[in-house]
């Protein structure tokens, strides 16, 4: 599509893919969406991005990144049938992290029918230079139907500038207060002290008479909503670890999410993540070792879902056995008991539906209740692996440190994926067969 052109949107369930070519020196980029009424958001909740991945209506959801064959994509799912009547436009944006879009080759936005996979619209954004954010396209209502328009408007002020232009209240970064310059003692004005005996008498005014027709007291205004936080942490091979304490995640909960896509169709694959085709069953699991030496596993196999209120203070939210749960699989860690942990290894296994992780592209996100999210993508799998170690959380110096693993393991013949990851990380547990 050329810039400024528009096309009808024939379906309501859509997949929006922001893509670009990866390579040395290429900054990361992030997809986001703003739901607008009269050109502005109604509240900060109308902004969907990596820190706020789902709109309350369910109309827009941020699904995450994947990397494969020299390209990177970040994906949004859009359900136009669930867009509230007051919303007139859904703006699709991109922001560069650590550089400008002049350094991001092959930038495009592509809209496909989620059911059929047919391309509805594609816009290749040309001519980027110093821009750090782009409005790539938008869905808009016209005579009761939806259309898509290619926009291609650049911003030099990044995601923060783009968001504030549409009415988002952004949490400003903490800046040091300006230094206070003390007045030299010699420059201070002289102080005259009056003797107590010379002080004039103080005459107190009479108490004020009560007002008969005083207006009723008004209720205090509710506190303003917390501003949107744009900060995030992406773990890479060059920078694979981060302290939770330094991110402000010292209490509350830590939610670990695994979301995946399958791009090619092979016998036994379940199709695109969330499409509901249901053959691929991945299990998110965690090996744990507590400070008192107790060890165990949290997993769907054997119904070992764990607990947040008692040891091991880790809970598996459920078992997505169909591929139809859009939010993927989730583990929750109770950070109020962080002193009880020695180490936690989060890993994923293929329970059924595929012989390896080949052509499966997954994103891992650790979302603290307090603090910036931490995410990373898995590398492409090139070995016949059925188990992948995702992240190791270790207790170090009173803090929990998250280490990106992204390590595919190949079980020996007759050895379970759980026993394989146990051996690789020296957990030393005794395993017996289990079933769901």
CSV table of C-alpha atoms in Angstrom, one decimal:
chain,number,residue,atom,x,y,z
A,1,UNK,CA,0.0,0.0,0.0
A,2,UNK,CA,1.2,3.5,-0.7
A,3,UNK,CA,1.3,6.0,2.2
A,4,UNK,CA,-2.2,7.6,2.7
A,5,UNK,CA,-4.1,4.9,0.9
A,6,UNK,CA,-6.9,2.8,2.5
A,7,UNK,CA,-8.6,-0.6,2.0
A,8,UNK,CA,-11.7,-2.2,3.5
A,9,UNK,CA,-11.2,-4.7,6.2
A,10,UNK,CA,-13.3,-7.8,5.4
A,11,UNK,CA,-12.8,-9.7,8.7
A,12,UNK,CA,-13.1,-8.7,12.4
A,13,UNK,CA,-10.5,-11.1,13.9
A,14,UNK,CA,-7.1,-9.8,12.7
A,15,UNK,CA,-3.4,-10.2,13.3
A,16,UNK,CA,-1.2,-7.2,13.1
A,17,UNK,CA,2.5,-7.9,12.6
A,18,UNK,CA,5.2,-5.3,12.9
A,19,UNK,CA,8.4,-6.7,11.2
A,20,UNK,CA,11.9,-5.7,10.3
A,21,UNK,CA,15.3,-7.3,9.5
A,22,UNK,CA,17.6,-8.0,12.4
A,23,UNK,CA,21.4,-7.7,12.4
A,24,UNK,CA,24.3,-6.1,14.1
A,25,UNK,CA,23.6,-2.6,15.4
A,26,UNK,CA,19.9,-2.8,14.6
A,27,UNK,CA,17.8,-1.4,17.5
A,28,UNK,CA,14.9,-3.3,18.9
A,29,UNK,CA,11.4,-2.1,18.1
A,30,UNK,CA,8.0,-2.5,19.8
A,31,UNK,CA,4.5,-2.5,18.5
A,32,UNK,CA,1.7,-0.7,20.3
A,33,UNK,CA,-1.9,0.4,19.8
A,34,UNK,CA,-4.0,3.4,20.9
A,35,UNK,CA,-7.8,3.2,21.0
A,36,UNK,CA,-9.1,6.8,20.3
A,37,UNK,CA,-12.3,8.6,20.7
A,38,UNK,CA,-12.3,12.2,19.2
A,39,UNK,CA,-8.6,11.9,18.5
A,40,UNK,CA,-7.6,11.1,22.1
A,41,UNK,CA,-7.6,8.1,24.5
A,42,UNK,CA,-10.4,8.1,27.1
A,43,UNK,CA,-8.0,7.0,29.7
A,44,UNK,CA,-4.5,5.5,30.0
A,45,UNK,CA,-6.2,2.0,29.7
A,46,UNK,CA,-6.7,2.7,26.0
A,47,UNK,CA,-3.0,2.3,25.4
A,48,UNK,CA,-1.9,-1.3,24.6
A,49,UNK,CA,1.8,-2.1,24.7
A,50,UNK,CA,4.4,-4.3,26.3
A,51,UNK,CA,3.7,-3.0,29.9
A,52,UNK,CA,-0.1,-3.1,29.4
A,53,UNK,CA,-0.6,-6.0,27.0
A,54,UNK,CA,-4.4,-6.3,26.9
A,55,UNK,CA,-7.3,-3.8,26.5
A,56,UNK,CA,-10.1,-4.3,29.1
A,57,UNK,CA,-12.6,-4.9,26.2
A,58,UNK,CA,-10.5,-7.7,24.8
A,59,UNK,CA,-10.4,-5.9,21.4
A,60,UNK,CA,-6.6,-5.5,21.3
A,61,UNK,CA,-3.9,-7.7,22.8
A,62,UNK,CA,-0.1,-7.5,22.6
A,63,UNK,CA,1.1,-11.0,21.8
A,64,UNK,CA,4.9,-10.5,21.8
A,65,UNK,CA,8.0,-11.0,19.6
A,66,UNK,CA,9.6,-13.8,17.7
A,67,UNK,CA,12.9,-14.0,15.9
A,68,UNK,CA,13.5,-16.3,12.9
A,69,UNK,CA,15.7,-16.4,9.8
A,70,UNK,CA,17.1,-12.9,10.2
A,71,UNK,CA,13.9,-11.1,10.9
A,72,UNK,CA,12.0,-10.0,14.0
A,73,UNK,CA,8.2,-9.5,14.4
A,74,UNK,CA,6.1,-8.1,17.2
A,75,UNK,CA,2.4,-8.9,17.0
A,76,UNK,CA,-0.9,-7.5,18.1
A,77,UNK,CA,-4.2,-9.3,17.8
A,78,UNK,CA,-7.3,-7.1,17.1
A,79,UNK,CA,-10.9,-8.2,17.4
A,80,UNK,CA,-13.0,-5.4,15.7
A,81,UNK,CA,-16.2,-7.0,16.9
A,82,UNK,CA,-15.2,-6.2,20.5
A,83,UNK,CA,-14.3,-2.6,20.0
A,84,UNK,CA,-16.5,-0.4,22.1
A,85,UNK,CA,-18.9,1.9,20.3
A,86,UNK,CA,-17.2,5.1,21.5
A,87,UNK,CA,-13.9,4.1,19.9
A,88,UNK,CA,-13.5,5.7,16.4
A,89,UNK,CA,-9.9,4.7,15.5
A,90,UNK,CA,-7.2,2.2,16.5
A,91,UNK,CA,-3.8,3.7,15.8
A,92,UNK,CA,-1.0,1.2,15.2
A,93,UNK,CA,2.4,2.5,16.3
A,94,UNK,CA,6.1,1.4,16.5
A,95,UNK,CA,8.8,2.7,18.8
A,96,UNK,CA,12.6,2.1,18.5
A,97,UNK,CA,14.5,1.0,21.6
A,98,UNK,CA,18.2,2.0,21.6
A,99,UNK,CA,18.4,3.8,18.2
A,100,UNK,CA,16.3,5.3,15.4
A,101,UNK,CA,14.2,3.9,12.6
A,102,UNK,CA,16.9,4.9,10.2
A,103,UNK,CA,18.9,2.0,11.6
A,104,UNK,CA,15.9,-0.5,11.3
A,105,UNK,CA,15.9,-2.0,7.8
A,106,UNK,CA,12.8,-3.4,6.2
A,107,UNK,CA,10.2,-2.0,8.6
A,108,UNK,CA,6.6,-2.9,7.7
A,109,UNK,CA,3.2,-3.5,9.1
A,110,UNK,CA,1.0,-6.4,7.8
A,111,UNK,CA,-2.6,-7.1,8.7
A,112,UNK,CA,-3.9,-10.6,8.1
A,113,UNK,CA,-7.2,-12.4,8.7
A,114,UNK,CA,-6.6,-14.4,11.8
A,115,UNK,CA,-8.9,-17.3,10.6
A,116,UNK,CA,-7.6,-17.8,7.1
A,117,UNK,CA,-4.1,-16.2,7.3
A,118,UNK,CA,-4.9,-14.1,4.2
A,119,UNK,CA,-3.1,-10.8,4.0
A,120,UNK,CA,-5.6,-7.9,4.3
A,121,UNK,CA,-3.1,-5.0,4.0
A,122,UNK,CA,0.6,-4.4,4.1
A,123,UNK,CA,2.5,-1.1,4.3
A,124,UNK,CA,6.3,-0.9,4.0
A,125,UNK,CA,7.4,2.3,5.7
A,126,UNK,CA,10.1,4.0,3.6
A,127,UNK,CA,12.5,6.8,4.2
A,128,UNK,CA,13.0,6.7,8.0
A,129,UNK,CA,16.0,8.7,9.3
A,130,UNK,CA,16.1,10.1,12.9
A,131,UNK,CA,12.6,9.0,13.9
A,132,UNK,CA,12.2,7.0,17.2
A,133,UNK,CA,8.5,6.3,16.8
A,134,UNK,CA,6.1,5.8,13.9
A,135,UNK,CA,2.4,5.8,13.3
A,136,UNK,CA,2.4,3.0,10.8
A,137,UNK,CA,-1.4,2.6,10.2
A,138,UNK,CA,-4.8,2.8,11.7
A,139,UNK,CA,-8.2,1.1,11.7
A,140,UNK,CA,-11.1,3.6,11.4
A,141,UNK,CA,-14.9,3.4,11.2
A,142,UNK,CA,-16.5,4.6,8.0
A,143,UNK,CA,-20.3,4.3,7.5
A,144,UNK,CA,-20.6,1.4,9.9
A,145,UNK,CA,-17.7,-0.5,8.4
A,146,UNK,CA,-13.9,-0.7,9.3
A,147,UNK,CA,-11.1,0.3,7.0
A,148,UNK,CA,-7.3,0.3,7.3
A,149,UNK,CA,-5.2,3.3,6.3
A,150,UNK,CA,-1.4,3.4,5.8
A,151,UNK,CA,-0.1,6.4,7.7
A,152,UNK,CA,3.7,6.5,8.0
A,153,UNK,CA,4.0,9.5,10.3
A,154,UNK,CA,7.3,9.7,12.2
A,155,UNK,CA,8.1,11.1,15.6
A,156,UNK,CA,11.5,12.2,17.0
A,157,UNK,CA,10.3,12.0,20.6
A,158,UNK,CA,9.9,8.2,20.9
A,159,UNK,CA,7.1,6.3,22.5
A,160,UNK,CA,6.8,8.8,25.3
A,161,UNK,CA,6.2,11.7,22.8
A,162,UNK,CA,3.8,9.7,20.7
A,163,UNK,CA,1.8,8.6,23.8
A,164,UNK,CA,1.5,12.0,25.3
A,165,UNK,CA,0.3,13.5,22.0
A,166,UNK,CA,-2.7,11.2,22.3
A,167,UNK,CA,-3.5,12.0,25.9
A,168,UNK,CA,-1.5,9.3,27.8
A,169,UNK,CA,0.0,10.4,31.2
A,170,UNK,CA,3.5,9.0,31.2
A,171,UNK,CA,5.6,8.4,34.3
A,172,UNK,CA,8.6,10.7,33.8
A,173,UNK,CA,12.1,9.2,34.6
A,174,UNK,CA,13.5,10.1,37.9
A,175,UNK,CA,16.0,13.0,37.6
A,176,UNK,CA,18.3,14.2,40.4
A,177,UNK,CA,17.1,17.4,42.1
A,178,UNK,CA,19.1,20.5,41.3
A,179,UNK,CA,21.8,21.3,43.9
A,180,UNK,CA,20.9,23.7,46.6
A,181,UNK,CA,23.4,26.5,46.9
A,182,UNK,CA,23.7,27.7,50.5
A,183,UNK,CA,24.1,31.4,51.1
A,184,UNK,CA,27.5,32.3,52.6
A,185,UNK,CA,27.3,33.2,56.2
A,186,UNK,CA,28.9,36.6,55.6
A,187,UNK,CA,26.1,37.4,53.1
A,188,UNK,CA,23.3,36.6,55.5
A,189,UNK,CA,21.3,39.7,56.6
A,190,UNK,CA,21.7,40.7,60.2
A,191,UNK,CA,19.2,39.5,62.7
A,192,UNK,CA,17.9,41.8,65.4
A,193,UNK,CA,16.7,40.1,68.6
A,194,UNK,CA,14.1,42.1,70.6
A,195,UNK,CA,14.2,41.6,74.3
A,196,UNK,CA,11.2,39.7,75.6
A,197,UNK,CA,10.3,42.7,77.8
A,198,UNK,CA,10.1,44.9,74.7
A,199,UNK,CA,7.8,42.6,72.8
A,200,UNK,CA,4.4,44.2,72.2
A,201,UNK,CA,1.4,42.5,73.6
A,202,UNK,CA,-0.4,40.1,71.3
A,203,UNK,CA,-4.1,40.7,70.9
A,204,UNK,CA,-6.1,37.6,69.8
A,205,UNK,CA,-9.1,38.3,67.6
A,206,UNK,CA,-12.5,37.1,68.8
A,207,UNK,CA,-13.6,33.7,67.5
A,208,UNK,CA,-15.5,33.9,64.2
A,209,UNK,CA,-19.3,33.6,64.3
A,210,UNK,CA,-20.6,30.4,62.7
A,211,UNK,CA,-21.8,30.7,59.2
A,212,UNK,CA,-25.5,29.9,58.9
A,213,UNK,CA,-25.7,29.0,55.2
A,214,UNK,CA,-22.3,27.4,54.8
A,215,UNK,CA,-22.1,25.1,51.7
A,216,UNK,CA,-21.9,21.4,52.4
A,217,UNK,CA,-18.4,20.0,52.6
A,218,UNK,CA,-17.3,18.3,49.4
A,219,UNK,CA,-15.8,14.9,49.3
A,220,UNK,CA,-12.0,14.9,48.6
A,221,UNK,CA,-11.1,14.3,45.0
A,222,UNK,CA,-9.9,10.7,44.3
A,223,UNK,CA,-6.2,10.4,43.8
A,224,UNK,CA,-5.0,10.6,40.2
A,225,UNK,CA,-4.4,7.4,38.4
A,226,UNK,CA,-0.8,6.1,38.4
A,227,UNK,CA,0.9,7.2,35.2
A,228,UNK,CA,1.9,4.7,32.5
A,229,UNK,CA,5.4,3.3,32.9
A,230,UNK,CA,7.3,2.9,29.6
A,231,UNK,CA,10.4,1.3,31.0
A,232,UNK,CA,11.3,-2.4,30.3
A,233,UNK,CA,14.2,-4.7,30.4
A,234,UNK,CA,15.1,-7.1,27.5
A,235,UNK,CA,17.6,-9.8,28.2
A,236,UNK,CA,20.0,-10.8,25.5
A,237,UNK,CA,23.1,-13.0,25.1
A,238,UNK,CA,25.3,-9.9,25.7
A,239,UNK,CA,23.3,-8.8,28.8
A,240,UNK,CA,21.6,-12.0,30.1
A,241,UNK,CA,20.8,-11.1,33.7
A,242,UNK,CA,19.1,-8.5,35.8
A,243,UNK,CA,18.4,-7.9,39.5
A,244,UNK,CA,14.8,-7.9,40.6
A,245,UNK,CA,15.5,-5.4,43.4
A,246,UNK,CA,17.0,-2.9,41.0
A,247,UNK,CA,13.8,-3.1,39.0
A,248,UNK,CA,11.8,-2.4,42.1
A,249,UNK,CA,10.4,-5.9,42.3
A,250,UNK,CA,11.0,-6.6,46.0
A,251,UNK,CA,7.5,-7.7,47.0
A,252,UNK,CA,4.2,-8.8,45.6
A,253,UNK,CA,4.1,-11.3,42.8
A,254,UNK,CA,6.2,-12.2,39.8
A,255,UNK,CA,4.3,-13.6,36.8
A,256,UNK,CA,6.2,-15.7,34.3
A,257,UNK,CA,4.5,-16.0,31.0
A,258,UNK,CA,5.3,-18.2,28.0
A,259,UNK,CA,3.7,-17.3,24.7
A,260,UNK,CA,4.4,-19.0,21.4
A,261,UNK,CA,3.7,-19.2,17.7
A,262,UNK,CA,4.2,-21.9,15.1
A,263,UNK,CA,4.8,-20.5,11.7
A,264,UNK,CA,4.9,-23.6,9.5
A,265,UNK,CA,2.4,-26.4,9.4
A,266,UNK,CA,3.8,-29.9,10.0
A,267,UNK,CA,1.9,-33.0,11.0
A,268,UNK,CA,1.3,-32.8,14.7
A,269,UNK,CA,1.8,-29.0,15.0
A,270,UNK,CA,-1.1,-27.0,16.5
A,271,UNK,CA,-0.9,-24.0,14.2
A,272,UNK,CA,-0.5,-20.4,15.3
A,273,UNK,CA,-0.4,-19.9,19.0
A,274,UNK,CA,-3.9,-19.0,20.2
A,275,UNK,CA,-5.7,-20.2,17.1
A,276,UNK,CA,-7.4,-23.0,18.9
A,277,UNK,CA,-6.3,-25.8,16.6
A,278,UNK,CA,-5.2,-27.7,19.6
A,279,UNK,CA,-2.6,-30.4,18.7
A,280,UNK,CA,0.4,-28.9,20.4
A,281,UNK,CA,0.6,-29.2,24.2
A,282,UNK,CA,3.5,-27.3,25.8
A,283,UNK,CA,4.0,-27.4,29.6
A,284,UNK,CA,5.5,-24.5,31.6
A,285,UNK,CA,7.3,-25.9,34.6
A,286,UNK,CA,9.7,-24.9,37.4
A,287,UNK,CA,12.3,-26.8,39.5
A,288,UNK,CA,12.7,-25.1,42.9
A,289,UNK,CA,15.2,-25.4,45.7
A,290,UNK,CA,14.3,-23.7,49.0
A,291,UNK,CA,16.6,-22.1,51.5
A,292,UNK,CA,16.1,-25.0,53.9
A,293,UNK,CA,17.2,-27.6,51.2
A,294,UNK,CA,13.8,-28.8,50.1
A,295,UNK,CA,13.5,-29.4,46.4
A,296,UNK,CA,10.6,-30.1,44.0
A,297,UNK,CA,8.9,-29.4,40.8
A,298,UNK,CA,5.8,-27.3,39.8
A,299,UNK,CA,4.1,-28.7,36.7
A,300,UNK,CA,0.8,-29.9,35.3
A,301,UNK,CA,2.1,-33.5,35.1
A,302,UNK,CA,1.0,-35.2,38.3
A,303,UNK,CA,-1.2,-32.2,39.2
A,304,UNK,CA,1.8,-30.6,41.0
A,305,UNK,CA,0.5,-27.0,40.6
A,306,UNK,CA,2.2,-25.7,43.7
A,307,UNK,CA,0.9,-23.0,46.0
A,308,UNK,CA,1.5,-19.2,46.6
A,309,UNK,CA,0.5,-19.2,50.3
A,310,UNK,CA,2.7,-22.1,51.5
A,311,UNK,CA,5.9,-23.7,50.3
A,312,UNK,CA,7.0,-23.7,47.5
A,313,UNK,CA,5.4,-20.2,47.1
A,314,UNK,CA,5.1,-20.9,43.3
A,315,UNK,CA,1.9,-21.6,41.5
A,316,UNK,CA,1.1,-22.8,38.0
A,317,UNK,CA,-2.1,-21.0,36.9
A,318,UNK,CA,-3.3,-23.9,34.7
A,319,UNK,CA,-2.6,-26.2,31.9
A,320,UNK,CA,-3.4,-24.9,28.4
A,321,UNK,CA,-3.8,-28.2,26.6
A,322,UNK,CA,-5.5,-26.9,23.5
A,323,UNK,CA,-3.5,-23.9,22.4
A,324,UNK,CA,-6.6,-21.7,22.7
A,325,UNK,CA,-5.7,-19.6,25.7
A,326,UNK,CA,-4.5,-16.3,24.3
A,327,UNK,CA,-2.4,-15.4,27.3
A,328,UNK,CA,-0.3,-18.6,27.1
A,329,UNK,CA,0.8,-20.5,30.2
A,330,UNK,CA,1.8,-18.7,33.4
A,331,UNK,CA,3.7,-19.3,36.6
A,332,UNK,CA,3.4,-17.0,39.6
A,333,UNK,CA,6.1,-16.6,42.2
A,334,UNK,CA,5.3,-15.0,45.6
A,335,UNK,CA,8.1,-12.4,46.1
A,336,UNK,CA,6.9,-11.7,49.7
A,337,UNK,CA,8.8,-15.0,50.5
A,338,UNK,CA,11.8,-14.3,48.4
A,339,UNK,CA,14.1,-15.2,51.3
A,340,UNK,CA,12.7,-18.7,51.2
A,341,UNK,CA,14.2,-19.4,47.7
A,342,UNK,CA,17.6,-20.6,46.9
A,343,UNK,CA,17.0,-21.0,43.1
A,344,UNK,CA,14.2,-21.5,40.7
A,345,UNK,CA,14.6,-22.9,37.2
A,346,UNK,CA,11.7,-22.2,34.8
A,347,UNK,CA,11.6,-24.5,31.8
A,348,UNK,CA,9.2,-25.8,29.1
A,349,UNK,CA,8.5,-29.3,27.8
A,350,UNK,CA,6.6,-30.7,24.8
A,351,UNK,CA,4.0,-33.0,26.3
A,352,UNK,CA,2.6,-34.0,23.0
A,353,UNK,CA,2.0,-32.8,19.4
A,354,UNK,CA,5.6,-32.4,18.1
A,355,UNK,CA,8.9,-34.1,18.1
A,356,UNK,CA,11.0,-30.9,18.8
A,357,UNK,CA,10.8,-27.1,19.2
A,358,UNK,CA,11.9,-26.6,15.6
A,359,UNK,CA,10.0,-23.7,14.0
A,360,UNK,CA,8.4,-22.7,17.3
A,361,UNK,CA,9.1,-19.1,18.3
A,362,UNK,CA,8.4,-18.1,21.8
A,363,UNK,CA,8.7,-15.1,24.1
A,364,UNK,CA,9.2,-15.2,27.8
A,365,UNK,CA,8.0,-12.3,30.0
A,366,UNK,CA,8.5,-11.9,33.7
A,367,UNK,CA,6.1,-9.3,35.0
A,368,UNK,CA,6.6,-8.1,38.5
A,369,UNK,CA,3.7,-6.7,40.4
A,370,UNK,CA,6.0,-3.7,41.2
A,371,UNK,CA,8.7,-2.9,38.7
A,372,UNK,CA,9.5,-3.0,35.0
A,373,UNK,CA,8.7,-6.2,33.0
A,374,UNK,CA,11.6,-8.4,31.9
A,375,UNK,CA,11.4,-10.2,28.6
A,376,UNK,CA,13.4,-12.2,26.1
A,377,UNK,CA,12.9,-14.3,22.9
A,378,UNK,CA,14.1,-17.8,22.5
A,379,UNK,CA,16.7,-18.6,19.9
A,380,UNK,CA,15.7,-20.7,16.9
A,381,UNK,CA,15.9,-24.4,17.8
A,382,UNK,CA,18.3,-26.4,15.5
A,383,UNK,CA,18.4,-29.6,17.6
A,384,UNK,CA,15.8,-32.4,18.3
A,385,UNK,CA,14.9,-30.9,21.6
A,386,UNK,CA,11.7,-31.5,23.7
A,387,UNK,CA,12.8,-29.4,26.7
A,388,UNK,CA,14.1,-25.9,27.0
A,389,UNK,CA,15.5,-24.2,30.1
A,390,UNK,CA,14.1,-20.6,30.0
A,391,UNK,CA,15.3,-18.7,33.0
A,392,UNK,CA,17.2,-19.3,36.3
A,393,UNK,CA,16.2,-17.2,39.3
A,394,UNK,CA,18.9,-17.3,42.0
A,395,UNK,CA,19.0,-15.8,45.5
A,396,UNK,CA,22.2,-13.7,45.6
A,397,UNK,CA,23.1,-11.4,48.4
A,398,UNK,CA,19.6,-11.0,49.6
A,399,UNK,CA,18.3,-10.3,46.1
A,400,UNK,CA,16.8,-12.4,43.3
A,401,UNK,CA,18.7,-12.3,40.0
A,402,UNK,CA,17.0,-13.4,36.8
A,403,UNK,CA,19.3,-15.1,34.3
A,404,UNK,CA,18.3,-15.7,30.7
A,405,UNK,CA,19.0,-19.4,29.8
A,406,UNK,CA,17.1,-20.0,26.5
A,407,UNK,CA,18.9,-23.4,26.4
A,408,UNK,CA,17.5,-26.3,24.3
A,409,UNK,CA,18.3,-29.7,25.7
A,410,UNK,CA,18.2,-33.1,23.9
A,411,UNK,CA,17.1,-36.0,26.1
A,412,UNK,CA,18.8,-39.3,25.8
A,413,UNK,CA,16.8,-42.2,24.7
A,414,UNK,CA,14.4,-43.3,27.4
A,415,UNK,CA,15.1,-40.2,29.6
A,416,UNK,CA,12.3,-37.8,30.4
A,417,UNK,CA,12.6,-34.1,29.7
A,418,UNK,CA,12.3,-33.4,33.4
A,419,UNK,CA,15.2,-35.7,34.3
A,420,UNK,CA,17.2,-34.2,31.4
A,421,UNK,CA,16.9,-30.7,32.8
A,422,UNK,CA,17.5,-31.9,36.3
A,423,UNK,CA,20.8,-33.5,35.2
A,424,UNK,CA,21.9,-30.4,33.2
A,425,UNK,CA,21.4,-28.1,36.3
A,426,UNK,CA,22.4,-30.6,39.1
A,427,UNK,CA,19.1,-30.6,41.0
A,428,UNK,CA,19.6,-34.2,42.1
A,429,UNK,CA,15.9,-35.3,42.4
A,430,UNK,CA,14.4,-38.8,42.1
A,431,UNK,CA,11.8,-39.0,39.3
A,432,UNK,CA,8.9,-41.4,38.8
A,433,UNK,CA,6.5,-41.5,35.8
A,434,UNK,CA,3.5,-39.2,36.0
A,435,UNK,CA,0.3,-38.4,34.1
A,436,UNK,CA,-2.1,-35.5,33.6
